CSV table of C-alpha atoms in Angstrom, one decimal:
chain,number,residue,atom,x,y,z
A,1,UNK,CA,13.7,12.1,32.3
A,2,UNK,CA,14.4,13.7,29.1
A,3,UNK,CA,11.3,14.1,26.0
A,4,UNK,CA,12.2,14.7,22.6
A,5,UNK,CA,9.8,15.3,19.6
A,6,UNK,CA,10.8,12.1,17.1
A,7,UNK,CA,9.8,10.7,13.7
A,8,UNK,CA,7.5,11.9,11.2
A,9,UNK,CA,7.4,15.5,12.5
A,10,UNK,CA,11.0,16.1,12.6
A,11,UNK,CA,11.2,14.6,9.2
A,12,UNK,CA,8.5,16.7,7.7
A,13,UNK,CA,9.8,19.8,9.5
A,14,UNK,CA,13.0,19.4,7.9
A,15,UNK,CA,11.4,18.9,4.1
A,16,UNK,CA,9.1,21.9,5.0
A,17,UNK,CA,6.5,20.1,4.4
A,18,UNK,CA,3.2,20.3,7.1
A,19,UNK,CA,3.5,17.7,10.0
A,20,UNK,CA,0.8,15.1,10.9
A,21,UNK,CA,0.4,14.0,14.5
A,22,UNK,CA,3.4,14.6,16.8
A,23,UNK,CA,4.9,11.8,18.2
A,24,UNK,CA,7.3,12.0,21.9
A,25,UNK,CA,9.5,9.6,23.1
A,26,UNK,CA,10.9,9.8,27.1
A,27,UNK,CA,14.1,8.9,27.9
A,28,UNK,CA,15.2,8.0,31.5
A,29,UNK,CA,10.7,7.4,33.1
A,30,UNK,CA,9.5,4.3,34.0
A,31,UNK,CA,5.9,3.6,33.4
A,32,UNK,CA,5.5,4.4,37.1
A,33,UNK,CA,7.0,7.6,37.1
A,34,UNK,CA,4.8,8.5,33.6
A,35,UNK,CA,1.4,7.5,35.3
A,36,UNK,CA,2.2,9.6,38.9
A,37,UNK,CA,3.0,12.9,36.4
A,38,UNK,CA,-0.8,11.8,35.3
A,39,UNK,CA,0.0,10.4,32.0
A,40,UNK,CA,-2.8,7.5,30.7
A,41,UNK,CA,-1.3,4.5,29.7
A,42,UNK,CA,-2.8,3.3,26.7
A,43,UNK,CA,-0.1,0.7,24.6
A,44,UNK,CA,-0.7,-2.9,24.5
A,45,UNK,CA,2.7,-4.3,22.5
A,46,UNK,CA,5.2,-1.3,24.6
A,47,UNK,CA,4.5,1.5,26.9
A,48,UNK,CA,2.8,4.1,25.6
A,49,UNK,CA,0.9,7.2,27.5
A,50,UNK,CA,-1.2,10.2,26.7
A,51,UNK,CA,-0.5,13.6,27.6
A,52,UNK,CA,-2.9,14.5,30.3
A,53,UNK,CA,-3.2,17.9,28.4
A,54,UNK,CA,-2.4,17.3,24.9
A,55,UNK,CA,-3.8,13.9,24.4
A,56,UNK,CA,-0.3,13.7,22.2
A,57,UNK,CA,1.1,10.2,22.0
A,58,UNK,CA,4.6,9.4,24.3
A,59,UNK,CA,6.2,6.1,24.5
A,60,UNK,CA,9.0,5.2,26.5
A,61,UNK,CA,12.6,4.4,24.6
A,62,UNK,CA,12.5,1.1,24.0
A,63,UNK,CA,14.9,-1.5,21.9
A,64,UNK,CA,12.9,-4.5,19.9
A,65,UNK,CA,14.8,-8.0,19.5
A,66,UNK,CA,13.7,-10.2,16.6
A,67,UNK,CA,11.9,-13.1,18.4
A,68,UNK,CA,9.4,-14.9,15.5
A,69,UNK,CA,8.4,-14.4,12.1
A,70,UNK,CA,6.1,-11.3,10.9
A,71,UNK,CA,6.1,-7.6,12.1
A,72,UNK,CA,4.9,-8.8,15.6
A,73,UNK,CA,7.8,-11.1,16.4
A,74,UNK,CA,9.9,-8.5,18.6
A,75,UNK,CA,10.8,-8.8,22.5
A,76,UNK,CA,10.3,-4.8,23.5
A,77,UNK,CA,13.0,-3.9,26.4
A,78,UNK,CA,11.6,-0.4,27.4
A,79,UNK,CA,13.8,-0.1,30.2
A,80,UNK,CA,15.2,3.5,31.8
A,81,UNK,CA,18.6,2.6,30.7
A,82,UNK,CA,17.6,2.7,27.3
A,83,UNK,CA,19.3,5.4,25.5
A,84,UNK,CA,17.8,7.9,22.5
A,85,UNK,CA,19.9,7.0,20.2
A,86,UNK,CA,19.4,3.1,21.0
A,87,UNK,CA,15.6,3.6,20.3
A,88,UNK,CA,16.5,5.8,16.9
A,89,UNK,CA,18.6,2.6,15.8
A,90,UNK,CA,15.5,0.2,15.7
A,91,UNK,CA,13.8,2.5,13.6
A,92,UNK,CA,13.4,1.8,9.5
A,93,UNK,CA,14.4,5.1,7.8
A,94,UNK,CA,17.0,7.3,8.9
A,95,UNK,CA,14.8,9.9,7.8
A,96,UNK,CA,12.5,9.1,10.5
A,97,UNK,CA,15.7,8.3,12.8
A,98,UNK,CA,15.7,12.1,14.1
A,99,UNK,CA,14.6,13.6,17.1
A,100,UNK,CA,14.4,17.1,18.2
A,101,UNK,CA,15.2,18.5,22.1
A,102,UNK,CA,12.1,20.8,21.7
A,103,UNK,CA,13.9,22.8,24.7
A,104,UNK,CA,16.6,24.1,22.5
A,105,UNK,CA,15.6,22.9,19.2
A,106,UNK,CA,18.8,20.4,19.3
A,107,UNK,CA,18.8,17.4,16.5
A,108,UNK,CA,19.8,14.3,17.6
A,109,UNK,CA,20.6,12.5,14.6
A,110,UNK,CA,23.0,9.5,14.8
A,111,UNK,CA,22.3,8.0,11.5
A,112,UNK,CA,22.6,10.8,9.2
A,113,UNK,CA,18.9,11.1,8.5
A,114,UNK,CA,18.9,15.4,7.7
A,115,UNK,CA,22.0,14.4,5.1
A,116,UNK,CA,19.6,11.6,3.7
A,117,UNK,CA,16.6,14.3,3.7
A,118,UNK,CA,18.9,16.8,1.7
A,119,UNK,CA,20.4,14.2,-0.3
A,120,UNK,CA,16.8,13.4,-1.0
A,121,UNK,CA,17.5,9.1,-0.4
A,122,UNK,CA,15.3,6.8,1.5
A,123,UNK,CA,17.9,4.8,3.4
A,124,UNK,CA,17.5,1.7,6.4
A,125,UNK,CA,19.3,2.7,9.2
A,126,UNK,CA,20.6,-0.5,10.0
A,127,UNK,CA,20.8,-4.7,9.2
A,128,UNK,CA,17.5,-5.0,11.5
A,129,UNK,CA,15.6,-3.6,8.8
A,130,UNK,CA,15.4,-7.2,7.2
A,131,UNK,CA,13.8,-8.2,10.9
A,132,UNK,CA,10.5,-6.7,10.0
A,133,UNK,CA,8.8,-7.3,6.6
A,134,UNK,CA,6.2,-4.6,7.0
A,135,UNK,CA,9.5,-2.3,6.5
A,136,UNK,CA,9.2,-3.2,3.1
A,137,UNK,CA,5.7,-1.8,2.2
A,138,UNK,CA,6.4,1.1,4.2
A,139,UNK,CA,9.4,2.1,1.7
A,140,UNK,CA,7.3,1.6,-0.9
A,141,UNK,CA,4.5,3.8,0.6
A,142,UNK,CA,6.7,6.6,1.5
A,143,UNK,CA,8.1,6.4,-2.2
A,144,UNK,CA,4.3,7.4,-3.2
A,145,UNK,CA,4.3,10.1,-1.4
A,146,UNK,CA,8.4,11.5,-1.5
A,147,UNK,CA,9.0,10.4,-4.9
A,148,UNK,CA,7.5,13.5,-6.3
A,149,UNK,CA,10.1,15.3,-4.2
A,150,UNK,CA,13.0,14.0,-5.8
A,151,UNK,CA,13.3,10.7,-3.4
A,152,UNK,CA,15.1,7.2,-4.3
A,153,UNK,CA,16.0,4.2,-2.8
A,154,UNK,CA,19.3,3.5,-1.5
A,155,UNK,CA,20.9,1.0,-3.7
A,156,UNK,CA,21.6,-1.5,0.1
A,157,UNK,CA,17.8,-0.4,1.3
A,158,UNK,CA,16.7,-2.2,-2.3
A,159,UNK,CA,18.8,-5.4,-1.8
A,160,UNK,CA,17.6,-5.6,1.8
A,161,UNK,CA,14.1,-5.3,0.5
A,162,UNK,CA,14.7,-8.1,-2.2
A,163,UNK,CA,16.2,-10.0,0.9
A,164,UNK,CA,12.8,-9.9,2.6
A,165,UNK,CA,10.7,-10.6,-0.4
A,166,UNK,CA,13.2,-13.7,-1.3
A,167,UNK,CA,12.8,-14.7,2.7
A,168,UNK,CA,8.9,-15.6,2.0
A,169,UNK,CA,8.8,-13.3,5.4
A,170,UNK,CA,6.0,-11.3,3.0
A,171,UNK,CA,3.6,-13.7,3.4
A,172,UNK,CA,3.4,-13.2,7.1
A,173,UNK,CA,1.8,-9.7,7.2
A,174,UNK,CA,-1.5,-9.8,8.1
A,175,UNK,CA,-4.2,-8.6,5.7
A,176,UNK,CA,-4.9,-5.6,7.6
A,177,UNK,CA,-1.6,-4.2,7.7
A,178,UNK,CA,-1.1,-4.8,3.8
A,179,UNK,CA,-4.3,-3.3,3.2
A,180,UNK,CA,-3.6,-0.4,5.2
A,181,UNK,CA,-0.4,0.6,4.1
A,182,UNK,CA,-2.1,0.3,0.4
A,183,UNK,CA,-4.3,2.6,1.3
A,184,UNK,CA,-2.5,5.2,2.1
A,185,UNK,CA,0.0,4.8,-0.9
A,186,UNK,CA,-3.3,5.6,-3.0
A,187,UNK,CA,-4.0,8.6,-1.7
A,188,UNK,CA,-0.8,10.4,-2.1
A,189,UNK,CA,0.7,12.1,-5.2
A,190,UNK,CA,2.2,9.4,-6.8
A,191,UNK,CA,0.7,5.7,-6.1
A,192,UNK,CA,3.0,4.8,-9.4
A,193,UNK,CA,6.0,4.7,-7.0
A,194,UNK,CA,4.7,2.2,-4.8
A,195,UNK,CA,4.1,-0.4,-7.5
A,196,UNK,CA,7.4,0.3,-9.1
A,197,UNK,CA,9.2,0.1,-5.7
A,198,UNK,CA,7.4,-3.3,-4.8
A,199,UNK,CA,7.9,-4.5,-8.4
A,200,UNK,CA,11.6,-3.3,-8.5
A,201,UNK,CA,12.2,-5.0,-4.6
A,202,UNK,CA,10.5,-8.4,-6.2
A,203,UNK,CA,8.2,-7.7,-3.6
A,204,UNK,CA,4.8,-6.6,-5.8
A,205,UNK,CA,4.4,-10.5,-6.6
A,206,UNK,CA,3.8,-12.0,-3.0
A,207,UNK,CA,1.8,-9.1,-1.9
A,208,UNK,CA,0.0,-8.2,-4.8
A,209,UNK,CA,0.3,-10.8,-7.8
A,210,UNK,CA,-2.7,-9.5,-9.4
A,211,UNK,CA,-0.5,-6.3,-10.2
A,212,UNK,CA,2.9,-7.5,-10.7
A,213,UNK,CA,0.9,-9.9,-13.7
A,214,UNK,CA,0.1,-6.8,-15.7
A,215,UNK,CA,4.1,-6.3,-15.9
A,216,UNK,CA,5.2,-7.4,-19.1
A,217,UNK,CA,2.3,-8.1,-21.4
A,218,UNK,CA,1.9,-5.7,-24.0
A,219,UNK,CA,-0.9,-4.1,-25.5
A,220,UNK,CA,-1.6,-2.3,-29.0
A,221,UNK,CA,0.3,0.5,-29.4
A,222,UNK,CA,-1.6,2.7,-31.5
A,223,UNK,CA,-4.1,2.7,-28.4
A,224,UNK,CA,-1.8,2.3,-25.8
A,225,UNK,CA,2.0,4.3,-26.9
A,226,UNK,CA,3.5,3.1,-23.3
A,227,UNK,CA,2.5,-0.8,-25.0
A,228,UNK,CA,3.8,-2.3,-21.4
A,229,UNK,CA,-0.1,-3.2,-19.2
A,230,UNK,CA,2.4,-2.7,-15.7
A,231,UNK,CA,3.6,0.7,-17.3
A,232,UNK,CA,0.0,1.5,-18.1
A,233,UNK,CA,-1.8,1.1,-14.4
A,234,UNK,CA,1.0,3.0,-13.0
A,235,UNK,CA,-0.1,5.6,-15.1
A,236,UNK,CA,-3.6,5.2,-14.6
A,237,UNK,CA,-2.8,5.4,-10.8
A,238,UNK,CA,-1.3,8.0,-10.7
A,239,UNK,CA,-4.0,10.1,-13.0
A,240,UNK,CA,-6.6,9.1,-10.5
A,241,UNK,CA,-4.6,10.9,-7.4
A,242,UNK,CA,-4.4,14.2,-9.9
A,243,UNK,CA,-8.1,13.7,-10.8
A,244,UNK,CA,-9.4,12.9,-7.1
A,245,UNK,CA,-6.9,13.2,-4.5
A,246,UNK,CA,-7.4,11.9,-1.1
A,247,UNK,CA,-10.0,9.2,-2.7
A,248,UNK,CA,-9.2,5.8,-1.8
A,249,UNK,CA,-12.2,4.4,-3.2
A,250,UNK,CA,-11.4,6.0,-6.6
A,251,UNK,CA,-7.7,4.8,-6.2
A,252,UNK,CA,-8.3,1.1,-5.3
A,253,UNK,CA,-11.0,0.9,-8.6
A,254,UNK,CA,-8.4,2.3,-10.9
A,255,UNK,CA,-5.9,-0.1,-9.5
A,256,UNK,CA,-7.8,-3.2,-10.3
A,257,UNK,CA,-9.7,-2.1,-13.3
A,258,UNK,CA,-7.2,-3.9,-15.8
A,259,UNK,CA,-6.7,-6.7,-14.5
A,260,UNK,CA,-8.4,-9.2,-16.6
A,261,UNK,CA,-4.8,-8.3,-19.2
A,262,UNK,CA,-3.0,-10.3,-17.2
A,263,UNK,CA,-5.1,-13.4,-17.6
A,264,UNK,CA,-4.6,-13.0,-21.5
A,265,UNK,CA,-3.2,-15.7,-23.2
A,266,UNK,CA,0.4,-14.7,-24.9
A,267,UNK,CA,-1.2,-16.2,-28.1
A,268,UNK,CA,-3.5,-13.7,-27.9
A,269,UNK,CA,-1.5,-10.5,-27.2
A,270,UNK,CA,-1.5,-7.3,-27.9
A,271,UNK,CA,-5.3,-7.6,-28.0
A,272,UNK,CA,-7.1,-8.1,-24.7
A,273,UNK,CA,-10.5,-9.5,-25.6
A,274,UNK,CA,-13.0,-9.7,-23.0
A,275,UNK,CA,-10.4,-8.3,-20.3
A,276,UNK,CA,-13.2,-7.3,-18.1
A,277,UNK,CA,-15.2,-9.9,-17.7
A,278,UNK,CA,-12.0,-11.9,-17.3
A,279,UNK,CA,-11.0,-9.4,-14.5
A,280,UNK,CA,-13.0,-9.7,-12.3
A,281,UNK,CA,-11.9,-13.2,-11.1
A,282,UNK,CA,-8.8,-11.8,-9.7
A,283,UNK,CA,-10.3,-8.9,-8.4
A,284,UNK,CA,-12.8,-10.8,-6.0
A,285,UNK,CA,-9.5,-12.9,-5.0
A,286,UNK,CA,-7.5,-10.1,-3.9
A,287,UNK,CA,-10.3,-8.4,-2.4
A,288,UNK,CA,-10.7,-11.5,-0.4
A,289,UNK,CA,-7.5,-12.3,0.5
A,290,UNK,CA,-6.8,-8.3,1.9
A,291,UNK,CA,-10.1,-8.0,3.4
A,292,UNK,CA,-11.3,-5.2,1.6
A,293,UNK,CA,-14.1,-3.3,2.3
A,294,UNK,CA,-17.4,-4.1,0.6
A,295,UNK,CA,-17.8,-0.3,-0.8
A,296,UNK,CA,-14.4,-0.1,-2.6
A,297,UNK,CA,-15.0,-3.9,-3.9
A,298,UNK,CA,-18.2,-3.2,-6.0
A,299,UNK,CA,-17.0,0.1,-7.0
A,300,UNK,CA,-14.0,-1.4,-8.2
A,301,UNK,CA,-16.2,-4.5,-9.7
A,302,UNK,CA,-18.4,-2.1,-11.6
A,303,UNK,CA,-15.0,0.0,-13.3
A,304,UNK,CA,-13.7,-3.4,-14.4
A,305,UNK,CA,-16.7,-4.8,-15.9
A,306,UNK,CA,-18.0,-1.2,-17.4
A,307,UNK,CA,-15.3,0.6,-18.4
A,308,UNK,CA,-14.7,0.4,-22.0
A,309,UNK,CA,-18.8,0.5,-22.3
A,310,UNK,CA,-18.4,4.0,-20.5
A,311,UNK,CA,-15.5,4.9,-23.5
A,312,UNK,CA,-17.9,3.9,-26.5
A,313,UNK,CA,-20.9,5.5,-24.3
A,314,UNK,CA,-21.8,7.2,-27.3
A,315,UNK,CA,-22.4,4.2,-29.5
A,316,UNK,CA,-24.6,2.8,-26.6
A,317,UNK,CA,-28.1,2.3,-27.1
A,318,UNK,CA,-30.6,4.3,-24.4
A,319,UNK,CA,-31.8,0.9,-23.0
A,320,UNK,CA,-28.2,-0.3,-22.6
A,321,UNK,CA,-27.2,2.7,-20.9
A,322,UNK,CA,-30.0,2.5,-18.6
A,323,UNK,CA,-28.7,-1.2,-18.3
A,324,UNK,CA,-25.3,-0.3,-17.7
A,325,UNK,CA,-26.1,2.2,-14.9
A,326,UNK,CA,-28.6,-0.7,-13.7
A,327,UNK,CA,-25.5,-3.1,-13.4
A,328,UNK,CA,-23.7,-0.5,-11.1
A,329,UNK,CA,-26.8,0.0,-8.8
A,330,UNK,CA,-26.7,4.1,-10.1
A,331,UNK,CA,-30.1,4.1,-9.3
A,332,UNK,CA,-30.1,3.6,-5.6
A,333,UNK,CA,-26.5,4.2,-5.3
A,334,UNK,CA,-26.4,8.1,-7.3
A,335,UNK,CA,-22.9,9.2,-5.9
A,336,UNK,CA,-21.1,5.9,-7.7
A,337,UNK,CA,-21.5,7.2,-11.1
A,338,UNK,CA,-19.0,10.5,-10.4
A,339,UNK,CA,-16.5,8.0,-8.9
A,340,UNK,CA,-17.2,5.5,-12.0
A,341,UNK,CA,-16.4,8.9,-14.4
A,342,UNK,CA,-13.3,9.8,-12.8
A,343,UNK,CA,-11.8,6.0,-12.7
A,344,UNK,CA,-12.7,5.5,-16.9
A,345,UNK,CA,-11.1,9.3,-17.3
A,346,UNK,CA,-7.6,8.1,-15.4
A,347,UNK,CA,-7.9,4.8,-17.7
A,348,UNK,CA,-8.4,6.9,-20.8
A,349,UNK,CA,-5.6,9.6,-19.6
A,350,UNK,CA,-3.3,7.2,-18.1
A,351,UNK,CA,-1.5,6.8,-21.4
A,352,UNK,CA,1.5,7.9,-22.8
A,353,UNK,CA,0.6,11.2,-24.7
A,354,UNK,CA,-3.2,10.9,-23.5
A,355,UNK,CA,-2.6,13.1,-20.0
A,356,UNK,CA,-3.9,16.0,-21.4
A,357,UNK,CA,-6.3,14.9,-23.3
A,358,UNK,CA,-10.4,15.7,-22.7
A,359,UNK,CA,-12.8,12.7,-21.9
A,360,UNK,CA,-16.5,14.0,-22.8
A,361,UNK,CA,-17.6,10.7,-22.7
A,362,UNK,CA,-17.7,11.4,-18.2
A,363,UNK,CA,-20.0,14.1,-18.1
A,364,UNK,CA,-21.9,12.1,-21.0
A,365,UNK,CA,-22.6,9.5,-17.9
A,366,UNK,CA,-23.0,12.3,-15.6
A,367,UNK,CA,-25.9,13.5,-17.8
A,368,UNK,CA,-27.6,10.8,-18.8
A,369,UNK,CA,-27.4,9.0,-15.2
A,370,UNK,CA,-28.8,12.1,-14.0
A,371,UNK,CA,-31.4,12.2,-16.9
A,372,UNK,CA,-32.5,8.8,-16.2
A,373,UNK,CA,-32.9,9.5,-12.0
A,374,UNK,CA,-34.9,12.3,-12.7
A,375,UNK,CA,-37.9,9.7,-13.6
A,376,UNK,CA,-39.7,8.4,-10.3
A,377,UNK,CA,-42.5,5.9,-10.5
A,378,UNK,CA,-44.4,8.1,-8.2
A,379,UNK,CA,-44.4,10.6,-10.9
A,380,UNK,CA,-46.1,8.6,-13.9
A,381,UNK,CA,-49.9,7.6,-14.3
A,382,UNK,CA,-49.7,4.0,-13.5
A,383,UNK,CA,-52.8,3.5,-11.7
A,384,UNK,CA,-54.0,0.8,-14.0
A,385,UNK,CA,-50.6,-1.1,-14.0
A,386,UNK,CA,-49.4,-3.7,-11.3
A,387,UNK,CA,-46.6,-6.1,-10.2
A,388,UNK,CA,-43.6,-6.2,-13.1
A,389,UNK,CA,-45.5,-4.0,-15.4
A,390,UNK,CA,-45.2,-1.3,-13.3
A,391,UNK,CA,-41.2,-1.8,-13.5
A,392,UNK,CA,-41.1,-2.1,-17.5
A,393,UNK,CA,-43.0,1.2,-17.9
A,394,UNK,CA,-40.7,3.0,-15.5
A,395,UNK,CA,-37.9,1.8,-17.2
A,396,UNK,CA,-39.5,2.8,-20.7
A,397,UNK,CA,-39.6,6.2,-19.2
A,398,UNK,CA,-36.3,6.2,-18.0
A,399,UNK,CA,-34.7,5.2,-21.7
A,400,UNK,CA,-37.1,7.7,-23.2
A,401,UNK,CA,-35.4,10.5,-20.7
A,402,UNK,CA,-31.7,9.0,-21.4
A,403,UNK,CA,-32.3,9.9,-25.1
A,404,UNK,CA,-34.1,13.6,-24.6
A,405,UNK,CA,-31.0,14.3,-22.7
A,406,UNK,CA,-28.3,13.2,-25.7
């Protein structure tokens, strides 16, 4: 029985970058012989166990034989004859292809993955890529997060990946999975590489067609200088990981907040009348069709309908601000409006020439949201008033605080 360290760590040690979870894999054990050294099995698809100690994930080597359509249609064969560099092979990156003897700090690295890292290329490591379509929205999600390092895609990785997307294999991954590796494109540095990667693969239209729409149709330029709607929400993207990393919630609202422009008319284009309201069609389809959850759907419904009423906040009356943060439940829900600022900020800076720019107009909604929860019904004289009354003069109080606070 041999145990090497393997995948994301090695990868990450070699880019000097701070490792995640450590993940083992054991050459030579049967699950037998793993359970007896007091090992808890815990893997349902392929033999996985848990340190007794370190609660550190080990699976067994294993090949995976292409058996159906989807990620899930693999026959495992995790048998002791299976060798380390056989289990490397049926990984997707060669960067992840490495494994470390943590006895003598020996890399075993068959597929050239620590060139690859050096070289700074995401590369398959072999022609079973194309056997697993998730493999595709992995690239793209490491691309978010390596692109900033200097990363591209191997010119035979993209022409596998346009193999997959021209398959229809795509259209097997389950919600979930989509969902999930979404999510974790949004929260690294640069969610602009994983649209560009899908869109560039051919791959952005079966899994997200909402998105790859925006490609293509211009706007005005002398409001938006990068004119292209696709080039724009990359931008905006990738503002909202600088203005709130790690915030999915902010991520997925400034994803979806345009994307009413692709429902334009060409007849009608540059100009994008009524893009929000027409957005929000699409929106509730794709949050539907991914499962998303309820919280990041109505704060991304409440960016796309309000967001260019939160640009001219200033030429708002008080009762339609007070109406406005009615519509996004600010009221009962006070930590949306910070998440609503930073979303119409990354819209407003996620322009060509814009990035540095100030946007008053978020600490203007700050204020006045803040102005207008400071009123409480319990805090006015309304003995004498019952029923709906009692709402109307709490609301007159509440525009009459919105504009002391101007």
């Amino acid at each position: 029985m041999k145990i090497y360290l393997v995948g994301g760590a090695v990868r990450d040690r070699l880019l000097q970058r701070p490792a995640g979870d450590r993940d083992w894999v054991v050459v030579g054990a049967t699950p037998a012989q793993m359970e007896a050294q007091g090992y808890t099995a815990v893997g349902r698809d392929f033999p996985v166990f848990l340190h007794p100690k370190t609660g550190e994930e080990y699976a067994l080597a294993r090949t995976e034989r292409k058996s159906g359509r989807g990620y899930r249609g693999f026959v495992v064969d995790a048998d002791p004859g299976v060798t380390l560099e056989e289990d490397l092979q049926r990984r997707d990156f060669t960067i992840n292809a490495i494994a470390c003897d943590e006895a003598d700090g020996t890399l075993v690295d068959p597929y050239g993955g620590a060139r690859d890292i050096q070289q700074r290329v995401l590369r398959h490591v072999g022609p079973a890529f194309v056997e697993d379509p998730l493999r595709v929205l992995r690239a793209a999600r490491f691309m978010a997060r390596f692109a900033p390092l200097g990363f591209t895609v191997a010119e035979e990785t993209m022409a596998l990946m346009r193999e997959v997307a021209a398959s229809g294999e795509l259209d097997a991954l389950v919600p979930e999975r989509v969902w999930q590796e979404l999510r974790k494109a949004l929260v690294c540095e640069r969610p602009s590489a994983f649209l560009r990667t899908l869109h560039d693969a051919h791959a952005l239209g079966p899994i997200l067609p909402e998105l790859e729409a925006l490609y293509g149709v211009p706007q005005r330029a002398e409001f938006h200088p990068e004119v292209d709607t696709g080039i724009h929400q990359e931008m905006v993207s990738d503002m909202a990981a600088r203005l709130a990393p790690g915030d999915d919630l902010v991520g997925f609202a400034a994803l979806t907040h345009d994307l009413g422009k692709g429902l334009t008319p060409p007849d009608e284009w540059p100009r994008h009348i009524m893009h929000e309201q027409r957005g929000l069609k699409p929106l509730k389809e794709l949050c539907a069709r991914l499962k998303i959850p309820t919280e990041h759907q109505q704060l991304a419904e409440a960016v796309c309908r309000e967001h260019l009423n939160v640009h001219r906040i200033d030429e708002l009356r008080d009762a339609t601000v007070l109406d406005l943060l009615g519509r996004c439940d600010a009221l009962r829900r006070p930590e949306r409006v910070a998440r609503i600022a930073l979303c119409c900020e990354a819209d407003k800076r996620g322009r060509l020439g814009f990035e540095e720019g100030d946007y008053p107009q978020g600490e203007t909604l700050k204020r006045l949201h803040q102005a207008a929860l400071s009123v409480q019904a319990r805090d006015l004289d309304l003995p004498h008033l019952k029923g709906p009354a009692v709402g109307e003069a709490l609301a007159r109080a509440r525009v009459k605080a919105i504009a002391a606070a101007r």
